[in-house]
C-alpha positions in Angstrom: -6.4 3.9 -18.1 -4.3 6.6 -16.2 -6.7 8.5 -14.1 -8.5 5.7 -12.6 -8.9 5.8 -8.6 -6.1 3.3 -8.2 -3.4 6.0 -9.7 -5.1 8.3 -7.9 -5.2 6.2 -4.6 -1.4 5.5 -5.2 -0.5 9.2 -5.7 -2.1 10.1 -2.4 -0.4 6.9 -0.8 2.8 7.4 -1.6 3.3 11.0 1.0 1.4 9.0 3.7 3.8 5.8 3.6 6.9 8.4 3.6 5.2 9.7 6.6 4.5 6.8 8.1 7.8 5.9 8.0 8.8 8.5 9.9 6.0 8.0 12.5 7.1 4.4 13.0 10.9 6.0 13.7 9.5 8.4 16.7 8.9 11.5 14.9 6.2 13.8 14.0 6.6 14.5 10.1 5.9 18.0 8.6 2.2 18.4 7.3 0.9 15.4 8.7 -2.4 16.2 8.8 -2.7 17.3 5.4 -0.9 14.3 4.4 -3.4 11.8 6.6 -6.8 13.8 5.3 -5.3 13.5 1.5 -4.3 9.8 2.0 -7.8 9.2 3.8 -9.6 10.8 0.7 -7.3 8.5 -1.7 -8.4 5.1 0.4 -11.8 6.1 0.7 -12.1 6.3 -3.2 -12.7 2.7 -3.0 -13.4 0.0 0.1 -10.9 -2.7 -1.2 -8.5 0.1 -0.7 -8.6 0.2 3.3 -6.2 -2.6 3.4 -3.2 -0.7 2.7 -4.0 1.7 5.5 -5.1 -1.1 7.9 -1.7 -3.1 7.4 0.6 0.3 7.4 -1.2 1.1 11.0 -0.8 -1.8 12.5 2.7 -1.8 11.9 3.1 1.9 12.8 1.1 0.7 16.0 3.1 -2.0 17.1 6.1 0.3 16.6 5.2 2.6 18.8 4.1 -0.2 21.4 7.7 -1.4 21.1 9.3 2.2 21.6 6.9 3.3 24.4 4.2 1.0 25.0 0.9 0.4 24.3 -0.8 3.3 26.1 1.5 5.8 24.3 1.1 4.2 20.9 -2.8 4.5 20.9 -2.2 8.8 20.9 -0.6 8.6 17.8 -3.4 11.1 15.9 -3.3 9.8 12.2 -5.2 6.8 12.3 -8.1 8.7 14.3 -7.9 11.6 11.7 -8.2 9.2 8.9 -10.9 7.4 10.5 -12.9 10.9 10.9 -12.3 11.6 7.7 -13.9 8.2 6.3 -16.9 8.9 8.9 -17.2 12.2 7.2 -17.4 11.1 3.9 -19.6 8.2 4.8 -21.9 10.9 6.1 -21.6 13.2 3.8 -22.6 11.2 0.8 -25.8 10.0 2.7 -26.8 13.7 3.5 -25.7 15.6 0.7 -26.0 13.1 -2.1 -28.7 10.7 -1.0 -29.4 9.7 -5.0 -26.0 7.9 -4.9 -27.1 5.6 -2.5 -30.3 5.1 -4.0 -30.0 5.3 -8.0 -26.3 5.3 -8.7 -25.0 2.6 -6.0 -27.7 0.2 -7.0 -27.2 0.7 -10.8 -23.4 0.3 -10.5 -23.7 -3.0 -8.3 -26.2 -4.5 -11.1 -23.3 -3.3 -14.0 -20.1 -4.1 -12.3 -20.5 -6.9 -10.4 -23.6 -7.9 -12.2 -21.3 -9.0 -14.8 -19.4 -11.6 -12.6 -15.8 -11.7 -11.8 -12.9 -13.6 -13.8 -12.8 -16.3 -10.9 -9.3 -17.1 -9.0 -7.7 -19.2 -11.2 -8.3 -17.1 -14.6 -7.2 -13.9 -12.7 -4.1 -15.4 -11.1 -2.8 -16.8 -14.7 -2.9 -12.8 -15.8 0.6 -12.1 -16.5 -0.3 -8.4 -14.5 -0.7 -10.8 -11.6 2.3 -13.2 -11.7 4.8 -10.4 -12.4 4.0 -8.4 -8.9 2.8 -12.2 -7.1 6.0 -13.7 -7.4 8.3 -10.5 -7.1 6.7 -9.7 -3.6 7.6 -13.1 -1.6 11.5 -12.3 -2.0 11.6 -8.4 -1.5 9.3 -9.1 1.7 11.8 -11.3 3.1 14.8 -9.0 2.1 13.0 -6.3 3.9 12.2 -7.8 7.0 14.9 -10.0 6.8 17.1 -7.2 8.8 15.5 -4.2 9.0 17.5 -1.5 10.0 17.3 2.1 9.9 13.7 4.0 8.2 11.1 1.0 8.3 9.7 2.4 4.8 10.8 -0.9 3.3 8.6 -2.6 5.6 5.9 -0.2 5.0 6.2 -0.3 1.4 6.0 -4.2 1.3 2.7 -4.1 3.7 0.9 -1.6 1.1 2.2 -3.8 -1.8 0.6 -6.5 0.2 -2.8 -4.8 0.5 -2.6 -3.4 -2.8 -2.3 -7.1 -4.2 -5.0 -8.2 -2.1 -7.4 -5.2 -3.2 -6.8 -6.2 -6.9 -7.5 -9.7 -6.4 -10.9 -9.0 -4.5 -12.0 -7.2 -7.1 -12.1 -10.6 -9.1 -12.0 -8.7 -13.0 -8.4 -8.7 -13.4 -8.6 -5.5 -15.3 -4.9 -4.0 -15.9 -5.5 -0.9 -13.4 -6.5 -3.1 -10.9 -3.3 -4.2 -10.4 -1.0 -0.6 -10.6 -0.4 -0.3 -7.2 0.9 -3.3 -6.2 2.9 -3.1 -9.0 3.7 0.6 -8.0 4.5 -0.6 -4.5 6.6 -3.4 -5.8 8.7 -1.4 -7.8 9.2 1.0 -5.3 10.4 -1.5 -2.8 12.7 -2.9 -5.2 14.2 0.2 -5.7 14.5 1.2 -2.7 16.3 -2.0 -1.7 18.7 -1.7 -4.8 19.5 1.8 -3.4 20.5 0.7 -0.4 22.5 -1.6 -1.5 24.3 1.0 -3.4 24.6 3.2 -0.5 26.5 0.6 1.3 29.7 0.4 -0.9 31.2 -2.3 1.5 28.3 -4.9 0.4 29.8 -5.2 -3.2 33.2 -7.1 -1.3 30.8 -9.4 0.2 30.0 -12.6 -1.3 26.7 -11.9 -3.7 26.2 -8.5 -2.7 26.3 -7.2 -6.7 24.0 -10.2 -7.0 21.6 -9.4 -4.6 21.1 -5.5 -5.4 20.9 -6.1 -9.1 18.4 -9.3 -8.7 16.2 -6.8 -6.8 16.3 -3.6 -8.9 15.9 -6.3 -11.9 12.6 -7.1 -10.0 11.6 -3.7 -10.0 11.9 -3.1 -13.5 10.2 -6.0 -14.2 7.3 -5.3 -12.8 
């Protein structure tokens, strides 16, 4: 299942999330234009994927607004570049590959969506679903409880929420549909655990080792 659109999207999204964390902190990351274009192409592979940049860009926009006001926040070029890529992507398909809209897309809708989904409850009962679903809430609580330093944990958490929503929206329950939330949840758990390990004084606090080890264990489980 490696090489599906979900795997390609995650590969394009990880540099984008790192750059988004720099942007939310007020910096202009190197290579932001290439990162934005590649990420936009990755998210364009399926319309469901757009939930991820929507949540991330709203968080970055809010960070800009808190720091400099809403008038300045809208000047960030990254979301506009990504929107332009998506518009060009759709226009190119319509003009250069019209058979995709008249032949391939109807055939895909008939064969893919025509099968019907499993339904919400059967999908939620799959192990590949409940592992990230159970691990995500406590990790989100830890990421947003006392945000400090880079906002990368919060953005990874939002990407996991968007990825999980995209997987559930497809209603098929296929394994690779849940690769993005699994990857983002595991990355979030590893990042939180690494931050705790870097803060040596935490090990002298009651329950510090338990919290750090618990986050890392959830990442390994996912």
